[in-house]
């Protein structure tokens, strides 16, 4: 879900697959594309020494990938007990129902349509499976149902598509809203500044070691893009497509449809605030 090539924060470099922190292990899904970068990061999270694990974003409906996630947990002596979703986009969630069949786990998500079982997810929820502590952080903006998961013991946050390991994310208009997204970035900045979160475990791309730096980059990028969009409108570019051609001229054209979603969200935001 990337729209630019700049690197936020301090990525470790290269495609991440394998252990990332004491509690988080990444299994990379085989679905690379301009929108998914190297593929979807499926996260296995477990307390050290526990035989129970939580999986975040099983990824696409790819049988080999889903079974590889299970096998990775089993090699660590863990049984998958719960599946969580950061949001409902297919590259994160399409495999969830099949994964639930394979593991016998419930699927918890903010969107009721994505849940399998009685429990959803919401602000203030704490996951404690196998002694693990994962705190649910609502982060709408990329989509209305986007969530992050704070892993305090590792000073880490799993961000789905809210912050990526490379590039910047799309505000997926009309479901995603820029005002919500900016508020979510500020919420993540607070986790870095006030709660000591240092590591970003993203839904795509490598781990970022500088969580605050990544958030500050994203906020600066959004402010810069907003100014560019405002300038383009003032110059007479009257449609979202014309604004994309002006503002995103240096971006690969294969990403222009995604950029147009963000532009529409930016135009809505500027209109709501009386700036255009």
CSV table of C-alpha atoms in Angstrom, one decimal:
chain,number,residue,atom,x,y,z
A,1,UNK,CA,0.0,0.0,0.0
A,2,UNK,CA,2.9,2.3,-0.7
A,3,UNK,CA,2.8,5.5,-2.7
A,4,UNK,CA,6.4,6.7,-2.5
A,5,UNK,CA,9.9,5.4,-2.3
A,6,UNK,CA,11.3,7.3,0.6
A,7,UNK,CA,12.4,5.4,3.7
A,8,UNK,CA,10.9,6.4,7.0
A,9,UNK,CA,12.8,5.9,10.2
A,10,UNK,CA,15.8,3.5,10.2
A,11,UNK,CA,15.0,0.2,8.5
A,12,UNK,CA,17.2,-2.7,9.3
A,13,UNK,CA,17.6,-3.3,5.6
A,14,UNK,CA,16.5,-6.1,3.3
A,15,UNK,CA,13.4,-8.2,3.4
A,16,UNK,CA,12.5,-9.2,6.9
A,17,UNK,CA,11.6,-12.8,7.5
A,18,UNK,CA,12.3,-14.6,10.8
A,19,UNK,CA,12.7,-13.3,14.4
A,20,UNK,CA,12.3,-9.5,14.8
A,21,UNK,CA,12.1,-9.1,18.6
A,22,UNK,CA,12.0,-11.5,21.6
A,23,UNK,CA,8.3,-12.1,21.0
A,24,UNK,CA,7.7,-11.4,17.3
A,25,UNK,CA,8.5,-13.6,14.3
A,26,UNK,CA,7.7,-12.6,10.7
A,27,UNK,CA,6.7,-15.1,8.0
A,28,UNK,CA,6.7,-13.2,4.6
A,29,UNK,CA,3.8,-14.0,2.3
A,30,UNK,CA,4.6,-14.7,-1.4
A,31,UNK,CA,2.5,-11.8,-2.7
A,32,UNK,CA,5.0,-9.1,-3.7
A,33,UNK,CA,3.7,-6.2,-5.8
A,34,UNK,CA,4.1,-2.4,-6.1
A,35,UNK,CA,1.3,-2.1,-3.5
A,36,UNK,CA,2.5,-4.8,-1.1
A,37,UNK,CA,6.2,-4.2,-1.4
A,38,UNK,CA,8.0,-7.5,-0.7
A,39,UNK,CA,4.8,-9.2,0.3
A,40,UNK,CA,2.6,-9.2,3.4
A,41,UNK,CA,4.3,-9.7,6.8
A,42,UNK,CA,2.4,-12.3,8.8
A,43,UNK,CA,3.4,-11.9,12.5
A,44,UNK,CA,3.6,-14.8,15.0
A,45,UNK,CA,3.7,-13.3,18.5
A,46,UNK,CA,4.3,-15.2,21.7
A,47,UNK,CA,5.6,-14.8,25.2
A,48,UNK,CA,9.0,-16.5,25.6
A,49,UNK,CA,8.6,-20.0,26.9
A,50,UNK,CA,4.9,-20.1,26.2
A,51,UNK,CA,3.4,-22.9,24.1
A,52,UNK,CA,0.6,-20.5,22.8
A,53,UNK,CA,1.0,-18.0,20.0
A,54,UNK,CA,-1.0,-15.2,18.4
A,55,UNK,CA,-1.0,-14.6,14.7
A,56,UNK,CA,-1.5,-11.1,13.3
A,57,UNK,CA,-2.6,-10.9,9.6
A,58,UNK,CA,-2.6,-14.4,8.1
A,59,UNK,CA,-2.3,-12.7,4.7
A,60,UNK,CA,-3.7,-13.7,1.4
A,61,UNK,CA,-5.5,-17.0,0.7
A,62,UNK,CA,-2.4,-19.0,-0.1
A,63,UNK,CA,-2.4,-22.5,1.3
A,64,UNK,CA,1.3,-22.9,1.3
A,65,UNK,CA,1.8,-19.6,3.2
A,66,UNK,CA,-0.8,-20.4,5.8
A,67,UNK,CA,0.7,-23.8,6.4
A,68,UNK,CA,4.2,-22.3,6.6
A,69,UNK,CA,2.9,-20.0,9.4
A,70,UNK,CA,1.6,-22.9,11.3
A,71,UNK,CA,4.8,-24.9,10.7
A,72,UNK,CA,6.9,-22.0,11.9
A,73,UNK,CA,5.0,-21.8,15.2
A,74,UNK,CA,5.2,-25.6,15.7
A,75,UNK,CA,8.9,-25.6,15.2
A,76,UNK,CA,9.1,-23.1,18.1
A,77,UNK,CA,6.9,-25.5,20.2
A,78,UNK,CA,3.9,-23.2,19.9
A,79,UNK,CA,0.3,-23.8,19.1
A,80,UNK,CA,-1.6,-20.9,17.5
A,81,UNK,CA,-4.5,-20.0,19.8
A,82,UNK,CA,-5.8,-16.7,18.3
A,83,UNK,CA,-5.8,-14.8,15.0
A,84,UNK,CA,-6.0,-11.0,14.9
A,85,UNK,CA,-6.5,-8.6,11.9
A,86,UNK,CA,-5.1,-5.1,11.6
A,87,UNK,CA,-7.7,-4.4,8.9
A,88,UNK,CA,-9.7,-6.0,6.2
A,89,UNK,CA,-7.7,-5.5,3.0
A,90,UNK,CA,-7.4,-8.8,1.1
A,91,UNK,CA,-3.6,-9.0,1.3
A,92,UNK,CA,-3.9,-9.1,5.1
A,93,UNK,CA,-7.2,-10.8,5.7
A,94,UNK,CA,-8.3,-13.0,2.8
A,95,UNK,CA,-6.6,-16.1,4.3
A,96,UNK,CA,-8.1,-15.6,7.8
A,97,UNK,CA,-11.1,-17.9,7.3
A,98,UNK,CA,-9.0,-20.7,5.9
A,99,UNK,CA,-6.4,-20.1,8.6
A,100,UNK,CA,-9.1,-20.4,11.3
A,101,UNK,CA,-10.1,-23.8,9.8
A,102,UNK,CA,-6.5,-25.0,9.9
A,103,UNK,CA,-5.8,-23.9,13.4
A,104,UNK,CA,-9.2,-23.9,15.1
A,105,UNK,CA,-8.7,-20.4,16.2
A,106,UNK,CA,-11.2,-17.5,16.5
A,107,UNK,CA,-10.5,-14.4,14.4
A,108,UNK,CA,-10.8,-11.1,16.1
A,109,UNK,CA,-11.1,-7.8,14.2
A,110,UNK,CA,-12.6,-4.4,14.5
A,111,UNK,CA,-15.0,-5.0,11.6
A,112,UNK,CA,-17.7,-7.5,12.6
A,113,UNK,CA,-17.8,-8.9,9.1
A,114,UNK,CA,-14.3,-10.2,9.5
A,115,UNK,CA,-14.7,-11.9,12.9
A,116,UNK,CA,-15.0,-15.6,13.4
A,117,UNK,CA,-16.2,-16.1,17.0
A,118,UNK,CA,-17.9,-13.9,19.6
A,119,UNK,CA,-15.3,-11.4,20.3
A,120,UNK,CA,-14.2,-8.4,18.3
A,121,UNK,CA,-11.5,-5.8,19.0
A,122,UNK,CA,-11.7,-2.2,20.2
A,123,UNK,CA,-9.9,0.6,22.0
A,124,UNK,CA,-8.6,-0.4,25.4
A,125,UNK,CA,-8.7,-4.2,24.7
A,126,UNK,CA,-5.7,-6.2,26.0
A,127,UNK,CA,-4.8,-9.6,24.5
A,128,UNK,CA,-3.2,-11.9,27.2
A,129,UNK,CA,-3.0,-15.2,25.4
A,130,UNK,CA,-0.3,-17.4,26.9
A,131,UNK,CA,0.9,-14.6,29.1
A,132,UNK,CA,1.4,-12.2,26.2
A,133,UNK,CA,0.4,-8.6,26.5
A,134,UNK,CA,-0.8,-6.9,23.3
A,135,UNK,CA,-2.7,-3.6,23.6
A,136,UNK,CA,-5.2,-2.7,20.9
A,137,UNK,CA,-4.6,0.8,19.5
A,138,UNK,CA,-7.3,2.2,17.1
A,139,UNK,CA,-5.6,3.9,14.2
A,140,UNK,CA,-8.2,4.7,11.5
A,141,UNK,CA,-7.2,6.5,8.4
A,142,UNK,CA,-5.7,4.1,6.0
A,143,UNK,CA,-9.0,2.4,6.4
A,144,UNK,CA,-11.8,3.0,8.8
A,145,UNK,CA,-11.1,-0.4,10.6
A,146,UNK,CA,-7.3,-0.1,10.9
A,147,UNK,CA,-5.8,-1.1,14.2
A,148,UNK,CA,-2.3,-1.3,15.6
A,149,UNK,CA,-1.1,-3.6,18.4
A,150,UNK,CA,1.3,-2.3,21.1
A,151,UNK,CA,3.7,-4.9,22.4
A,152,UNK,CA,5.0,-3.2,25.5
A,153,UNK,CA,7.5,-5.9,26.6
A,154,UNK,CA,9.4,-5.5,23.3
A,155,UNK,CA,8.9,-1.7,23.1
A,156,UNK,CA,7.3,-2.4,19.7
A,157,UNK,CA,4.1,-1.7,17.8
A,158,UNK,CA,2.7,-3.8,15.0
A,159,UNK,CA,1.3,-1.2,12.5
A,160,UNK,CA,-0.4,-3.1,9.6
A,161,UNK,CA,-0.6,-0.6,6.8
A,162,UNK,CA,-0.6,2.5,9.1
A,163,UNK,CA,3.2,2.7,8.9
A,164,UNK,CA,5.1,0.7,6.4
A,165,UNK,CA,8.7,-0.4,6.5
A,166,UNK,CA,9.4,1.3,3.2
A,167,UNK,CA,7.6,4.2,1.5
A,168,UNK,CA,4.4,5.8,2.7
A,169,UNK,CA,0.9,4.4,2.9
A,170,UNK,CA,-2.3,5.2,1.0
A,171,UNK,CA,-5.3,6.9,2.7
A,172,UNK,CA,-7.8,4.6,1.0
A,173,UNK,CA,-10.6,7.1,0.2
A,174,UNK,CA,-13.6,7.1,0.8
A,175,UNK,CA,-13.2,4.5,3.6
A,176,UNK,CA,-10.0,6.1,4.8
A,177,UNK,CA,-10.0,9.7,5.9
A,178,UNK,CA,-7.0,12.0,6.2
A,179,UNK,CA,-8.0,13.7,9.4
A,180,UNK,CA,-8.4,10.3,11.1
A,181,UNK,CA,-5.0,9.2,9.7
A,182,UNK,CA,-3.2,12.3,11.0
A,183,UNK,CA,-4.8,11.7,14.5
A,184,UNK,CA,-3.6,8.1,14.3
A,185,UNK,CA,-0.1,9.1,13.5
A,186,UNK,CA,-0.1,11.5,16.5
A,187,UNK,CA,-1.4,8.6,18.7
A,188,UNK,CA,1.6,6.5,17.5
A,189,UNK,CA,3.9,9.4,18.2
A,190,UNK,CA,2.6,9.5,21.7
A,191,UNK,CA,3.4,5.7,22.1
A,192,UNK,CA,7.0,6.5,21.0
A,193,UNK,CA,7.5,9.6,23.1
A,194,UNK,CA,5.5,8.7,26.2
A,195,UNK,CA,5.5,4.9,26.3
A,196,UNK,CA,9.0,4.2,25.0
A,197,UNK,CA,8.0,2.4,21.8
A,198,UNK,CA,11.1,2.2,19.6
A,199,UNK,CA,10.4,-0.5,17.0
A,200,UNK,CA,7.9,-0.6,14.2
A,201,UNK,CA,6.8,-4.1,13.0
A,202,UNK,CA,5.0,-3.2,9.8
A,203,UNK,CA,2.5,-5.0,7.6
A,204,UNK,CA,4.9,-4.6,4.6
A,205,UNK,CA,8.6,-4.0,4.4
A,206,UNK,CA,11.5,-4.2,6.9
A,207,UNK,CA,11.4,-3.5,10.6
A,208,UNK,CA,12.0,0.1,11.6
A,209,UNK,CA,14.3,0.8,14.6
A,210,UNK,CA,13.3,4.4,15.0
A,211,UNK,CA,9.5,4.5,15.7
A,212,UNK,CA,9.4,8.2,16.5
A,213,UNK,CA,11.5,9.1,13.4
A,214,UNK,CA,9.1,7.0,11.2
A,215,UNK,CA,6.1,8.8,12.6
A,216,UNK,CA,7.7,12.3,12.2
A,217,UNK,CA,8.6,11.4,8.6
A,218,UNK,CA,5.0,10.4,7.9
A,219,UNK,CA,3.6,13.6,9.5
A,220,UNK,CA,6.0,15.7,7.5
A,221,UNK,CA,5.3,13.8,4.3
A,222,UNK,CA,1.5,14.4,4.7
A,223,UNK,CA,2.0,18.1,5.4
A,224,UNK,CA,4.2,18.4,2.3
A,225,UNK,CA,1.7,16.5,0.1
A,226,UNK,CA,-1.2,18.6,1.4
A,227,UNK,CA,0.7,21.8,0.5
A,228,UNK,CA,1.4,20.3,-3.0
A,229,UNK,CA,-2.2,19.4,-3.5
A,230,UNK,CA,-3.4,22.9,-2.4
A,231,UNK,CA,-0.9,24.5,-4.8
A,232,UNK,CA,-2.0,22.3,-7.7
A,233,UNK,CA,-5.7,23.2,-7.1
A,234,UNK,CA,-4.8,26.9,-7.0
A,235,UNK,CA,-2.9,26.4,-10.3
A,236,UNK,CA,-6.1,25.2,-11.9
A,237,UNK,CA,-5.9,21.4,-11.7
A,238,UNK,CA,-9.6,20.7,-11.2
A,239,UNK,CA,-9.9,16.9,-11.0
A,240,UNK,CA,-8.2,14.3,-8.8
A,241,UNK,CA,-6.6,12.9,-11.8
A,242,UNK,CA,-5.1,16.2,-12.8
A,243,UNK,CA,-3.8,16.7,-9.3
A,244,UNK,CA,-2.1,13.3,-9.3
A,245,UNK,CA,-0.4,14.0,-12.7
A,246,UNK,CA,0.9,17.3,-11.2
A,247,UNK,CA,1.9,16.2,-7.7
A,248,UNK,CA,2.9,12.6,-8.3
A,249,UNK,CA,4.7,13.2,-11.6
A,250,UNK,CA,7.9,11.6,-10.2
A,251,UNK,CA,6.0,8.4,-8.9
A,252,UNK,CA,5.7,5.3,-11.0
A,253,UNK,CA,2.5,5.5,-13.0
A,254,UNK,CA,1.5,2.0,-11.8
A,255,UNK,CA,0.9,3.7,-8.4
A,256,UNK,CA,-1.2,6.6,-9.7
A,257,UNK,CA,-4.5,4.9,-9.0
A,258,UNK,CA,-3.5,4.4,-5.4
A,259,UNK,CA,-2.2,8.0,-5.3
A,260,UNK,CA,-5.6,9.2,-6.5
A,261,UNK,CA,-7.2,7.7,-3.5
A,262,UNK,CA,-4.9,9.7,-1.2
A,263,UNK,CA,-5.5,12.8,-3.3
A,264,UNK,CA,-9.3,12.5,-3.0
A,265,UNK,CA,-8.8,12.2,0.8
A,266,UNK,CA,-6.5,15.2,0.8
A,267,UNK,CA,-9.1,17.2,-1.3
A,268,UNK,CA,-11.8,16.3,1.2
A,269,UNK,CA,-9.6,17.3,4.1
A,270,UNK,CA,-8.7,20.7,2.5
A,271,UNK,CA,-12.4,21.3,1.7
A,272,UNK,CA,-13.5,20.5,5.2
A,273,UNK,CA,-11.0,22.9,6.7
A,274,UNK,CA,-11.8,25.7,4.2
A,275,UNK,CA,-8.4,25.6,2.6
A,276,UNK,CA,-9.7,25.2,-1.0
